[in-house]
Short mmCIF file of C-alpha atoms in Angstrom, two decimals:
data_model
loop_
_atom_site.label_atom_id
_atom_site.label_comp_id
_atom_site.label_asym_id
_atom_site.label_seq_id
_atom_site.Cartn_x
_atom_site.Cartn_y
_atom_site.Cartn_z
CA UNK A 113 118.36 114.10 100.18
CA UNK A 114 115.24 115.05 101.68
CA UNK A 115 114.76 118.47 100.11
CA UNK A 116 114.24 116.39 97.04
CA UNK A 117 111.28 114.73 98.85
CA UNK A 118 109.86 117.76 100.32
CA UNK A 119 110.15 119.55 97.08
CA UNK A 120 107.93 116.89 95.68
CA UNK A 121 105.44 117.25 98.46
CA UNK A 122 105.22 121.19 97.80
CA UNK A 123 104.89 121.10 93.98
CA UNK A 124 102.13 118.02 95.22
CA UNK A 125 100.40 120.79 97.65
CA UNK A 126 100.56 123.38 94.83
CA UNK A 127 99.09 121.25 92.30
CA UNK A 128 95.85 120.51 94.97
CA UNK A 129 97.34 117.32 95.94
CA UNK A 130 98.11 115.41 99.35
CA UNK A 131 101.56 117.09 100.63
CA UNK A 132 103.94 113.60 100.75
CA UNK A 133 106.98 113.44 98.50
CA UNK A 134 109.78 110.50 98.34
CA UNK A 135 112.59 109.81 96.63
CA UNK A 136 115.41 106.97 95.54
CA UNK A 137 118.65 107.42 95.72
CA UNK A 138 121.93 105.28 95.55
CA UNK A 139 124.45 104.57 98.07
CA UNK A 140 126.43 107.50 96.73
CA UNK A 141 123.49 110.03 96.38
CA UNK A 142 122.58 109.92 92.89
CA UNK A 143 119.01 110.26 92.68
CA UNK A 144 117.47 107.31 90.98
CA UNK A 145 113.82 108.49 90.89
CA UNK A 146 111.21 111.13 92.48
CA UNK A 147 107.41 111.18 92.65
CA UNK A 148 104.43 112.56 95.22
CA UNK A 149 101.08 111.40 96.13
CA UNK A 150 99.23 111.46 92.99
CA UNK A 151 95.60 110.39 94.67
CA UNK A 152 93.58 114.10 93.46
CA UNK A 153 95.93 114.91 90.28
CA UNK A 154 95.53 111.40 88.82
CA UNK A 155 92.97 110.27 90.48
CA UNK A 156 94.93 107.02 91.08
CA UNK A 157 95.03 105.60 95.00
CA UNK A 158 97.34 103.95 94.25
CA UNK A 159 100.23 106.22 93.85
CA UNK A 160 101.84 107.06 97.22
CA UNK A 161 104.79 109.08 97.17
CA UNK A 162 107.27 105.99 97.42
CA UNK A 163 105.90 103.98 95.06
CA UNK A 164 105.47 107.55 92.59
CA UNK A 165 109.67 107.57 93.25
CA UNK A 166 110.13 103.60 92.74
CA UNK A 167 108.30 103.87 89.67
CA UNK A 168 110.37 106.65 88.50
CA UNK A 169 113.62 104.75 89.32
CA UNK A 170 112.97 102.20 86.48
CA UNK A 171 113.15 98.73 86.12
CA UNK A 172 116.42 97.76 88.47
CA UNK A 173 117.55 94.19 89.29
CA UNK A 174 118.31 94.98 92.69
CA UNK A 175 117.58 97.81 95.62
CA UNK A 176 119.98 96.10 97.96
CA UNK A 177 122.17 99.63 96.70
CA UNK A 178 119.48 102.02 97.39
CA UNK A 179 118.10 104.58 100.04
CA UNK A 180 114.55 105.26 99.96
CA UNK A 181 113.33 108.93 101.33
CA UNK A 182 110.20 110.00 102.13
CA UNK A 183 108.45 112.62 103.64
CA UNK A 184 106.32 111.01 106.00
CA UNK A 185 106.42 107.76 108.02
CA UNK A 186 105.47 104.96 105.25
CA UNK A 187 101.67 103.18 105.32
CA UNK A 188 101.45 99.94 105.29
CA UNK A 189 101.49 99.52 101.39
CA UNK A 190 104.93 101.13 100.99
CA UNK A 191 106.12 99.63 103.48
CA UNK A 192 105.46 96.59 102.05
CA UNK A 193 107.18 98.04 98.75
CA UNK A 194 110.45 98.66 100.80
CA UNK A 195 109.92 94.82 102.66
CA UNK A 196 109.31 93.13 99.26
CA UNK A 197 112.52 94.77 97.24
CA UNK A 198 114.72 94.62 100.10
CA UNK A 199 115.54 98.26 100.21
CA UNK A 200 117.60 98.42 102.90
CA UNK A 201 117.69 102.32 104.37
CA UNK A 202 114.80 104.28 104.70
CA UNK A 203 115.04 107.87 105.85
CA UNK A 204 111.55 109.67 107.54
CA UNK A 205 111.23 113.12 107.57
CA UNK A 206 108.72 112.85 110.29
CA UNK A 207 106.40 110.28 112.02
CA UNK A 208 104.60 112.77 114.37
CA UNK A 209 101.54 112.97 112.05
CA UNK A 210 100.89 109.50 111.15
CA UNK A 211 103.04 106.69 112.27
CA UNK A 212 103.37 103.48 109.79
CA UNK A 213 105.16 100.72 109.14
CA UNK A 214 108.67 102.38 110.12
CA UNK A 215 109.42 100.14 113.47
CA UNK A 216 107.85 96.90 111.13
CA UNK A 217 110.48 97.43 108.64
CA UNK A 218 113.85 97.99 111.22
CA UNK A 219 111.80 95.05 113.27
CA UNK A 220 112.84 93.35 109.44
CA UNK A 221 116.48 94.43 109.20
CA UNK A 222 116.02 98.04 107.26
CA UNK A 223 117.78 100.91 108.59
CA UNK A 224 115.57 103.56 109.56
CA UNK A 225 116.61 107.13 110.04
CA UNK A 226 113.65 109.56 111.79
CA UNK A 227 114.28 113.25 111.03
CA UNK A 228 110.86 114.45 112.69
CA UNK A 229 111.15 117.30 110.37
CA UNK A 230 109.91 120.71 111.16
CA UNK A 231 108.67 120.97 107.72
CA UNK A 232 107.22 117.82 106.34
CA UNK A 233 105.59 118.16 109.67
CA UNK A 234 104.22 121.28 109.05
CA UNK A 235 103.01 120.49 105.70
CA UNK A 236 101.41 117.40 106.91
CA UNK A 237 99.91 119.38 110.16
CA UNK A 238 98.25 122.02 107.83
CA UNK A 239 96.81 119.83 105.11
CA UNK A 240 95.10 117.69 107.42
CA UNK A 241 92.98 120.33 109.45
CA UNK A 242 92.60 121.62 105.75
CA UNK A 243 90.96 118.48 104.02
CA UNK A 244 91.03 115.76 106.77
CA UNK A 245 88.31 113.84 104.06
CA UNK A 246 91.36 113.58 101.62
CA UNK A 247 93.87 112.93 104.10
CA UNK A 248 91.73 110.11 105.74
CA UNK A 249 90.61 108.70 102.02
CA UNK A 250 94.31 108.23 101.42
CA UNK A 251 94.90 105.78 103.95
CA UNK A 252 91.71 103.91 103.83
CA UNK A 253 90.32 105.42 106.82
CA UNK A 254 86.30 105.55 106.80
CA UNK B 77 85.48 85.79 90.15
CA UNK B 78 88.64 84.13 89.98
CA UNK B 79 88.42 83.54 86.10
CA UNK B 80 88.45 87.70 85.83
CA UNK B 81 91.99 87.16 87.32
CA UNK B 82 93.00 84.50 85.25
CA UNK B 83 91.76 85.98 82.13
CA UNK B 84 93.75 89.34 82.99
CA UNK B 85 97.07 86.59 84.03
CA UNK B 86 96.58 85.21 80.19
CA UNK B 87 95.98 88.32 78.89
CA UNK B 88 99.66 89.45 80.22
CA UNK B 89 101.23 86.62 79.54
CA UNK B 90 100.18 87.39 75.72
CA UNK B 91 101.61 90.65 75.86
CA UNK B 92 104.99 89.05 76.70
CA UNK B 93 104.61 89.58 80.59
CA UNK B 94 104.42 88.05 83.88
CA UNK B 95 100.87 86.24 83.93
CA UNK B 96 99.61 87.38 87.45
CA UNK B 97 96.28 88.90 87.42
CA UNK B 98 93.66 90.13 90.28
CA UNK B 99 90.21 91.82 90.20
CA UNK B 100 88.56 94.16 93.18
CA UNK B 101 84.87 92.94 93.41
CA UNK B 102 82.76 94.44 95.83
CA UNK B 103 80.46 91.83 98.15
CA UNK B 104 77.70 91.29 95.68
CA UNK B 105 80.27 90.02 93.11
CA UNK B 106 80.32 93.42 90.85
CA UNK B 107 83.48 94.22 89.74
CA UNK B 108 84.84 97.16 90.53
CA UNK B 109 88.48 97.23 88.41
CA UNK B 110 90.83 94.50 87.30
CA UNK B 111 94.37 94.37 86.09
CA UNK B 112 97.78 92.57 85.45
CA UNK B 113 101.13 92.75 86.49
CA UNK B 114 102.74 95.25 83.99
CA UNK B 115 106.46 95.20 84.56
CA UNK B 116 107.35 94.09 80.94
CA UNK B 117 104.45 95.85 79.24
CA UNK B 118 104.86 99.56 81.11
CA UNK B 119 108.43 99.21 82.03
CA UNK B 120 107.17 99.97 85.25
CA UNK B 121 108.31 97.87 88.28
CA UNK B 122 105.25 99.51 90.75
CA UNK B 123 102.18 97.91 88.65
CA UNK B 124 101.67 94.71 90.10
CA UNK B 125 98.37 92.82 89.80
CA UNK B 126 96.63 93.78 93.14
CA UNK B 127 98.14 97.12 92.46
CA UNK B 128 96.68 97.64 88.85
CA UNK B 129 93.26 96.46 90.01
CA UNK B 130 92.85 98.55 92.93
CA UNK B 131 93.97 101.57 90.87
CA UNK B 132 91.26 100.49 88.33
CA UNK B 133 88.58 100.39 90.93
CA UNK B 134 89.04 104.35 91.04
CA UNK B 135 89.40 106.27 94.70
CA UNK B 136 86.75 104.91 97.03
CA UNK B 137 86.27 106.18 100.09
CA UNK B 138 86.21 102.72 102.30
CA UNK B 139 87.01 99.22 100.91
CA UNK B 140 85.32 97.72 104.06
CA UNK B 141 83.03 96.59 101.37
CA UNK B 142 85.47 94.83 98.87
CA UNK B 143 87.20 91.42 97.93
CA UNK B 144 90.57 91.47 96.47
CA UNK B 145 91.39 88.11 94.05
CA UNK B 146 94.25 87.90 92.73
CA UNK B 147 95.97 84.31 90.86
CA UNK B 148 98.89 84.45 92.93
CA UNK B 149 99.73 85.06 96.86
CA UNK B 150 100.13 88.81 97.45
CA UNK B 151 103.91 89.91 98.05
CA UNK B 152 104.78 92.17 101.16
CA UNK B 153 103.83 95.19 98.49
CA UNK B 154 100.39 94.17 97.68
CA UNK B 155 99.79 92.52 101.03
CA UNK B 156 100.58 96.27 102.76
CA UNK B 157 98.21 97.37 99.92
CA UNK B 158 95.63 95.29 101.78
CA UNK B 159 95.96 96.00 105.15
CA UNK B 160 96.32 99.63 104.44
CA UNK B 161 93.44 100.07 103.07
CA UNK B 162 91.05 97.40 105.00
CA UNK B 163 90.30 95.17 102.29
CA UNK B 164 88.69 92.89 104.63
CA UNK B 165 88.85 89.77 102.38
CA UNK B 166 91.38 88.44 99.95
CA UNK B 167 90.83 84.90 97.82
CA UNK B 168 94.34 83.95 96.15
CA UNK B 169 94.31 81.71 93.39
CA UNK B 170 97.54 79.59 94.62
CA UNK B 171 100.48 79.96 97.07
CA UNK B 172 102.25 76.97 95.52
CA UNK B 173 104.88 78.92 93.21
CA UNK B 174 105.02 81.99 95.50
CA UNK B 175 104.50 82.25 99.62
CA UNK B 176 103.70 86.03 99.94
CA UNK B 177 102.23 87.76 103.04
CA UNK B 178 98.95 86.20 102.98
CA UNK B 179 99.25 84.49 106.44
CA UNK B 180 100.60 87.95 107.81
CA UNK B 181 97.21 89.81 106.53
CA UNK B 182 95.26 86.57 108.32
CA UNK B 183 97.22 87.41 111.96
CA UNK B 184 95.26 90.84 111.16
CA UNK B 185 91.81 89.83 110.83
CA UNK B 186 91.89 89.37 106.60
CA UNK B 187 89.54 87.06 105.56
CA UNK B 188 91.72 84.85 103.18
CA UNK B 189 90.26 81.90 100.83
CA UNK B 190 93.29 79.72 99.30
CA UNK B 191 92.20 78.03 96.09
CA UNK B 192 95.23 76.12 95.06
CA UNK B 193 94.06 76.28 91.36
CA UNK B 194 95.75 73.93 89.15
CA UNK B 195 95.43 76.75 86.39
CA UNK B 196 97.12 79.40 88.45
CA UNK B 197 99.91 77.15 89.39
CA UNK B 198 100.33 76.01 86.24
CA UNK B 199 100.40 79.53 85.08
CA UNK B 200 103.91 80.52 87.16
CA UNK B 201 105.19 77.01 87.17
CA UNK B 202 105.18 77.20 83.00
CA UNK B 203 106.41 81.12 83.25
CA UNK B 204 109.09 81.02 86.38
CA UNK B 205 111.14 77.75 84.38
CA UNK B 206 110.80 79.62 81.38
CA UNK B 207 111.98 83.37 82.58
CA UNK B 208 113.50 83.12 85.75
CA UNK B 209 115.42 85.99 85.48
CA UNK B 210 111.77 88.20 85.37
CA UNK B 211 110.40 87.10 87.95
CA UNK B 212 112.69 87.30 89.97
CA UNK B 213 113.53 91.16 89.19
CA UNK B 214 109.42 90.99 90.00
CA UNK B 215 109.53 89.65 93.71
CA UNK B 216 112.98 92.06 94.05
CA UNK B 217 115.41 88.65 94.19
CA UNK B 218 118.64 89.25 93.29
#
């Protein structure tokens, strides 16, 4: 599930934008929904990767069924995303380069799997000695 | 600056959707973006009001500098939105028909003015008897 994620983050590299991909699956591993950082394509802060994928997933009823996947450790707004709609598995692919709300969430019941990927953390590690001024900008850091 | 949030509440409500609305202003009282909750309108389950106005305020590079109204107590989504991104002061029109994470962004140092607005309240009181089933696909209640 999280090549889906990371593909998102490359094509989101490729495209000039901030390397973080997610996506949302069901229980059974049909993917619901995909989406990356869209800050420099769109010029929109506010689409993070997870809520590019929840977006994508469509109006639903419920996420108690659903596994969300990310690339990187979720900030606090996404977080908040998987808090609020009670999404109950979340699956890093690597925390080393920022650290969110990941032990906030299992601290609130959702299962958290950390993959501390070699390649979302390689992604992450290049783009921020690349354009720290992005990277920083998209997580509200002056 | 509250009635910029109300107007964009009645605004959605008219278009057939959840009447929630919020506003970014920075500290002299300019606004900087507003929006609505757009579930019904987008078919998109990410846009809620905090979320639509901050994207309308464009990318910034701090929002040390900002106030965030909204009609209605920001859920766990839009309250991460908040802390993420150091909005240092929230006002929220009324708490009465929804308890979001308000108090949790006051344990960390957010500013927050509660209004209890009889016009707010009214707002969700009228909409949450009338659609249940909405708004509670909003807050992610099964």
């Amino acid at each position: 599930m999280l090549a889906v994620a990371v593909r998102e983050a490359r094509t989101g590299l490729a495209e000039g934008g901030i390397p973080i991909g997610a996506a949302l699956f069901d229980v059974h591993g049909v993917l619901l929904g995909s989406g990356r950082n869209r800050r420099v394509q769109d010029g929109d802060a506010s689409t993070h990767a997870e809520t590019a994928a929840f977006r994508a997933a469509g109006r639903r009823r419920t996420y108690r069924d659903t596994i969300m996947v990310t690339t990187l450790s979720p900030c606090w707004y996404c977080s908040g995303l998987v808090r609020q709609f009670g999404i109950p598995r979340v699956v890093v692919g690597e925390a080393r380069t920022f650290h969110g709300g990941h032990d906030w969430l299992a601290e609130h019941g959702v299962a958290i799997t950390l993959l501390d990927d070699p390649a979302c953390a390689g992604l992450m590690t290049d783009f921020i000695a690349a354009r720290p001024e992005l990277w920083f900008e998209d997580i509200g850091q002056d």
